[in-house]
Coordinates of C-alpha atoms in Angstrom, one line a residue:
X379 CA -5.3 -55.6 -16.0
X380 CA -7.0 -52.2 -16.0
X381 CA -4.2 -49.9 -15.2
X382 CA -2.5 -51.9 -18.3
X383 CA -5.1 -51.0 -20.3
X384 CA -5.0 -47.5 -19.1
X385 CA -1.3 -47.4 -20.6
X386 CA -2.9 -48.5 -23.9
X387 CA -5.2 -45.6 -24.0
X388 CA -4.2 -42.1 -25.6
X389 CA -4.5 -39.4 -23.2
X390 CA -6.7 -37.5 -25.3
X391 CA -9.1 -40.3 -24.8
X392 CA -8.9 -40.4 -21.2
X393 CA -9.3 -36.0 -21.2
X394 CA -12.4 -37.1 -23.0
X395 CA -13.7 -39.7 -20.2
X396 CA -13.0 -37.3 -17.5
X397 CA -14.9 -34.6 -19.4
X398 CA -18.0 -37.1 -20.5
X399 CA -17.7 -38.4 -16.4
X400 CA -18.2 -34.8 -15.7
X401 CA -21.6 -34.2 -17.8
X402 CA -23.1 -37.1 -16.9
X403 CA -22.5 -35.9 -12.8
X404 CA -24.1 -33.1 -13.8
X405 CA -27.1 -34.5 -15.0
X406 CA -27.4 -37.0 -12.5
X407 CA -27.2 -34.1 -10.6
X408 CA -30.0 -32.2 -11.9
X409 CA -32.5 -35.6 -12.0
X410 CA -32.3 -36.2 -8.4
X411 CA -32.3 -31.9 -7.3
X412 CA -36.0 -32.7 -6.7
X413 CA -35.7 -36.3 -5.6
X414 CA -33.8 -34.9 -2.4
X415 CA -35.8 -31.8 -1.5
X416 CA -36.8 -32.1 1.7
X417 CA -34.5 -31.9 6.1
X418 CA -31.6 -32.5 7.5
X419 CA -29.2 -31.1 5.8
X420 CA -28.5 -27.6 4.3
X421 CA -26.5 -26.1 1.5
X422 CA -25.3 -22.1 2.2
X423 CA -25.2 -21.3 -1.0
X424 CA -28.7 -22.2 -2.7
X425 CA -30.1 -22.4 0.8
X426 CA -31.9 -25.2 -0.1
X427 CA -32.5 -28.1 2.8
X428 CA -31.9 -31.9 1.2
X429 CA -32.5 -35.4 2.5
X430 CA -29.3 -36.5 0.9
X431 CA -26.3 -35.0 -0.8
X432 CA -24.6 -36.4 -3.5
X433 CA -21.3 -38.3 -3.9
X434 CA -18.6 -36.8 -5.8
X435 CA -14.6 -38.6 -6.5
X436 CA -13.2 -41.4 -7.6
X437 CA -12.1 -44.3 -5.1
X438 CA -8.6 -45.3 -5.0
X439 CA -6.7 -47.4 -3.1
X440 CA -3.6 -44.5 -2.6
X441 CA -6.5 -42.4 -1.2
X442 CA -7.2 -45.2 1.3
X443 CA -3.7 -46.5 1.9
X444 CA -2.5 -42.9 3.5
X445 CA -6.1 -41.9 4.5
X446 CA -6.1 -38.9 2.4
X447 CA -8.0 -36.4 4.0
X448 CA -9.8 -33.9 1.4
X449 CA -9.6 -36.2 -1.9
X450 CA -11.0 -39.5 -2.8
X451 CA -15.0 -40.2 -3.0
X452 CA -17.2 -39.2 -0.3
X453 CA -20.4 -40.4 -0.5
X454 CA -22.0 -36.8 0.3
X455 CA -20.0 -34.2 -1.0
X456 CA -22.6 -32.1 -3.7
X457 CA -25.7 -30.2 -3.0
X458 CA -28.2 -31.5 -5.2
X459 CA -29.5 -28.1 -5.9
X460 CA -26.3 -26.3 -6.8
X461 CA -23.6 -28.2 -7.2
X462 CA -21.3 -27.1 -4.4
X463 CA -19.1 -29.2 -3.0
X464 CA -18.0 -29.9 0.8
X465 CA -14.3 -28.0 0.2
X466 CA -16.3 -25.4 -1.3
X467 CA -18.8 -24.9 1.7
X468 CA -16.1 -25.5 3.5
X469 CA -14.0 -22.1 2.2
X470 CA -17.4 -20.2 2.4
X471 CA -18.1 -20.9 6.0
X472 CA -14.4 -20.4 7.2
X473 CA -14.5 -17.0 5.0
X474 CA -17.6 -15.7 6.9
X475 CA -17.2 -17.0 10.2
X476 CA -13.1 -16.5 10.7
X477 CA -12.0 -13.7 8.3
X478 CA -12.9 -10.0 7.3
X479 CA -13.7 -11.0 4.1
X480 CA -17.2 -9.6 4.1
X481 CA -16.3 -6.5 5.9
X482 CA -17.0 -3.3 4.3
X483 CA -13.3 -2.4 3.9
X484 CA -12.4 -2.4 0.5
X485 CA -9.8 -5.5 -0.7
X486 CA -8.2 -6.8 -3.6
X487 CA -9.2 -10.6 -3.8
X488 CA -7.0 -13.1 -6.1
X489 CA -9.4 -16.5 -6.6
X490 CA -7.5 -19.6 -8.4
X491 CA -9.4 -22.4 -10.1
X492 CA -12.7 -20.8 -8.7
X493 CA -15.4 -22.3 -7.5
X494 CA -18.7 -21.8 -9.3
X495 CA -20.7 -20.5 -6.4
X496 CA -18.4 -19.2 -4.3
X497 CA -17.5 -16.9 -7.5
X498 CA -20.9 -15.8 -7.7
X499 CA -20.8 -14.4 -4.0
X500 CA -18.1 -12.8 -4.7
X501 CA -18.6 -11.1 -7.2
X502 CA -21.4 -9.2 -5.6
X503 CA -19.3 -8.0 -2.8
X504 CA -19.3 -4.7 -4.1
X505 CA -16.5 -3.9 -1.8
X506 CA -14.2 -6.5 -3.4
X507 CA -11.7 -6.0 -6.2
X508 CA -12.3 -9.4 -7.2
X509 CA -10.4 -11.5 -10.3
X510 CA -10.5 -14.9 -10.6
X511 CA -7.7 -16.5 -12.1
X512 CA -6.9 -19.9 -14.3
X513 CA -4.3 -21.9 -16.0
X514 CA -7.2 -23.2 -18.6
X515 CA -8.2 -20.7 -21.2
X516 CA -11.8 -19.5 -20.8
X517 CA -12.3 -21.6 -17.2
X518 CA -11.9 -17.9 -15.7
X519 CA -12.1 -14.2 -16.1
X520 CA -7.8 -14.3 -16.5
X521 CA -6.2 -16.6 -17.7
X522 CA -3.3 -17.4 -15.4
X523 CA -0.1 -19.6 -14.5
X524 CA 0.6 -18.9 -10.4
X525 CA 4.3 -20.2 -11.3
X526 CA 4.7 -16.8 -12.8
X527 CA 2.2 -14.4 -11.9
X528 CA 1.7 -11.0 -13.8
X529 CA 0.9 -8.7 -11.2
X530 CA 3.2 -6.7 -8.7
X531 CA 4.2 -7.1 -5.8
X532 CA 2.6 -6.6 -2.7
X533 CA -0.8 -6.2 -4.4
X534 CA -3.3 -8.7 -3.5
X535 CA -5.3 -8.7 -0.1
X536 CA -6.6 -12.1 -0.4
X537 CA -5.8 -15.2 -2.2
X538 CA -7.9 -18.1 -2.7
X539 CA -6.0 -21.1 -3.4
X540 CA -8.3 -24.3 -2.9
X541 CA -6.9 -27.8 -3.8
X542 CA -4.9 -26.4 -6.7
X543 CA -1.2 -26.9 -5.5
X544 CA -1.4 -30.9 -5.5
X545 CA -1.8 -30.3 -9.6
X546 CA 1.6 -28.1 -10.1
X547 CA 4.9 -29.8 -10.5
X548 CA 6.9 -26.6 -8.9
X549 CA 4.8 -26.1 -6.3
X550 CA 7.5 -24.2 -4.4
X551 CA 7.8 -22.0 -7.0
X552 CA 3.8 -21.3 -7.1
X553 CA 4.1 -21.1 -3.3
X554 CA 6.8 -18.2 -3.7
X555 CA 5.0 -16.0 -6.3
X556 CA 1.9 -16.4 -4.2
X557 CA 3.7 -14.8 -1.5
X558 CA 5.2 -12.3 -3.3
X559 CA 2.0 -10.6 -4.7
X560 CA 0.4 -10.8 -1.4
X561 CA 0.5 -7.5 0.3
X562 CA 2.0 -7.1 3.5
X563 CA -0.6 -8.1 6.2
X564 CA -2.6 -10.1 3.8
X565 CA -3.4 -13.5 3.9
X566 CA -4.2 -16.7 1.6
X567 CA -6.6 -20.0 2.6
X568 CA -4.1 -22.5 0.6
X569 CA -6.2 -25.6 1.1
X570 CA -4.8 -29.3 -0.9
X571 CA -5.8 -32.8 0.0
X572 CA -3.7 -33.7 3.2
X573 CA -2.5 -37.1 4.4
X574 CA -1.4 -37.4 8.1
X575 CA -0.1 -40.9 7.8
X576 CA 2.6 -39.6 5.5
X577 CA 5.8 -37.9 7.4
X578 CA 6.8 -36.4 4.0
X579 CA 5.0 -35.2 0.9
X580 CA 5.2 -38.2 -1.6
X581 CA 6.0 -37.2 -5.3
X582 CA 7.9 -38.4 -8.2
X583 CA 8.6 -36.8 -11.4
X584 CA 9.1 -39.6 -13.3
X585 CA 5.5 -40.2 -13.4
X586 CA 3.7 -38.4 -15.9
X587 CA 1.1 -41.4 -17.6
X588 CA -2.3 -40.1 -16.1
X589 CA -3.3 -43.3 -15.6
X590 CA 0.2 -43.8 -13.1
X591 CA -0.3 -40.7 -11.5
X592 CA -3.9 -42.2 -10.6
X593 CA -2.1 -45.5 -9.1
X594 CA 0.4 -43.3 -7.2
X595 CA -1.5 -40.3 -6.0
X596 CA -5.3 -40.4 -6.4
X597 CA -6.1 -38.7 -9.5
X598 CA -4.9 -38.6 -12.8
X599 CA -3.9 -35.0 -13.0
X600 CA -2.5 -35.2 -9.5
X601 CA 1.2 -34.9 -9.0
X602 CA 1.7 -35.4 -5.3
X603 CA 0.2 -36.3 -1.7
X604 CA 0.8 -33.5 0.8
X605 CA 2.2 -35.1 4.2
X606 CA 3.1 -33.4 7.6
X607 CA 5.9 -31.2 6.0
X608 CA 3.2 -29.2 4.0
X609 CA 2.6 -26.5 6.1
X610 CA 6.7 -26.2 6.3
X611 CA 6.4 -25.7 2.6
X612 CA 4.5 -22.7 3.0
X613 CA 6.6 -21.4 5.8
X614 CA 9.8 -21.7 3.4
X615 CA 7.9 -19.9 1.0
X616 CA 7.4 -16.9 3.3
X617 CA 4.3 -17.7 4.7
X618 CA 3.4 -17.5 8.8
X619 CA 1.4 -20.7 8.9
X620 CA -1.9 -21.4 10.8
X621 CA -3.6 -24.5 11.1
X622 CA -7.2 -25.0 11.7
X623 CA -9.6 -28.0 12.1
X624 CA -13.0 -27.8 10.2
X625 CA -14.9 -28.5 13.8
X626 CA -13.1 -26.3 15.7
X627 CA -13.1 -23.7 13.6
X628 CA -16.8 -23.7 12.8
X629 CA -18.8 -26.3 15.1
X630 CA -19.5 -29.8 15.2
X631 CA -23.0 -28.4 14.0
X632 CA -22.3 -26.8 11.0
X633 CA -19.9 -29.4 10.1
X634 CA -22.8 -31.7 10.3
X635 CA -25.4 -29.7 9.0
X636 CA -23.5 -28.8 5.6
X637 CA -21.6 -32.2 5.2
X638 CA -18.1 -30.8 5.6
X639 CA -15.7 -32.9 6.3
X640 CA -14.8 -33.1 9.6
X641 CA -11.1 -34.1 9.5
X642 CA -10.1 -31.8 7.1
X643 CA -7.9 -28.6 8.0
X644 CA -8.2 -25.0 7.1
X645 CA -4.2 -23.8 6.0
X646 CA -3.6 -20.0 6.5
X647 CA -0.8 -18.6 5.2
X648 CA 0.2 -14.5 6.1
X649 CA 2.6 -12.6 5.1
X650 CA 3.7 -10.5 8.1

């Protein structure tokens, strides 16, 4: 009975539930900032210590059914204080702990769909040529379509690409230009919600009604669930894949400490 409801319903309406959703989480977020002040666990960002974090997405029963690892609600996914969520600290710790990032050698940085407060780190690296990059008008610096990317190739460093590629219908294309403007030697974090029960990534065109694409893959502007073949999606795009798993590349402690979540895995793509 809902989801035939949600048929009923313009999709300008539900754009407008998602965005009122969205100011009331922030809010809510704001009230309890103070409310949860206190041990136990710690955001790297505002490097404020909270008794709780807060839950962030929406329950679904795809999510559940292929135990999607990365999407769905978690219960404690944003810092109270700031905002950040776990795939955010997530990025931040891998980038400090596992890359050069922070080095003092000098690096052209491309940053899809950033992340509020991993931008603003950023963007004080003096030592980074930093642009961040989005398909939305005004929801970055550039405005920006990674299925065709202005820019040459062979002229990025970095790229951060963090649960972005489950939202693009050609993907592989996205994948490719991605590639292309990375610079030989460079590398990308390309990080989408992952499910290991599935053999093969599950999509289907046909589906375009947000609220089907919520049935079938978790989220209304979702157009796919990633399965085991992903990282062979990256390697047909050029990419030398490595995988890495949140505790073993940063501790069971941290992990803890910061609310990451454990199971989820760190994709590194390089162009040799």
């Amino acid at each position: 009975q809902k989801e035939n409801l949600k048929r009923l319903v313009p999709k300008v309406a539900i754009s407008f539930y998602h965005f009122c959703r969205l100011m009331l989480k922030k809010t809510y977020q704001q009230a309890y900032s103070l409310a949860y002040r206190g041990s136990g666990y710690y955001c790297p960002f505002c490097q404020y210590y909270h008794q709780h974090f807060l839950p962030d997405g929406m329950k679904a029963k795809v999510i559940e059914k292929y135990q999607v690892i990365g999407g769905g609600y978690r219960p404690n996914c944003l810092c109270p204080k700031c905002g950040s969520k776990d795939r955010e600290r997530l990025l931040y710790q891998f980038l400090q702990r596992k890359t050069d990032l922070f080095s003092d050698t000098p690096k052209r940085v491309l940053h899809i769909a950033p992340e509020k407060n991993l931008k603003k780190v950023l963007q004080k690296q003096l030592q980074l040529n930093y642009l961040n990059a989005d398909l939305a008008a005004g929801a970055a610096d550039v405005q920006m379509d990674i299925t065709q990317i202005a820019y040459p190739d062979n002229y990025f460093d970095v790229i951060l690409c963090n649960h972005v590629l489950e939202h693009i219908p050609n993907d592989q294309k996205a994948m490719q230009e991605l590639y292309r403007v990375l610079k030989p030697h460079g590398w990308a974090i390309l990080q989408v919600p992952f499910a290991e029960k599935l053999a093969k990534t599950y999509e289907d065109f046909s589906i375009t009604d947000p609220a089907e694409r919520e049935t079938h893959f978790g989220q209304f502007d979702h157009v796919r669930i990633y399965g085991q073949d992903y990282p062979q999606k990256l390697q047909n795009a050029g990419f030398n894949v490595s995988t890495y798993n949140a505790i073993d590349a940063l501790g069971q402690d941290v992990v803890n400490k910061q609310l990451l979540i454990a199971e989820e895995k760190i994709f590194l793509g390089k162009k040799e």
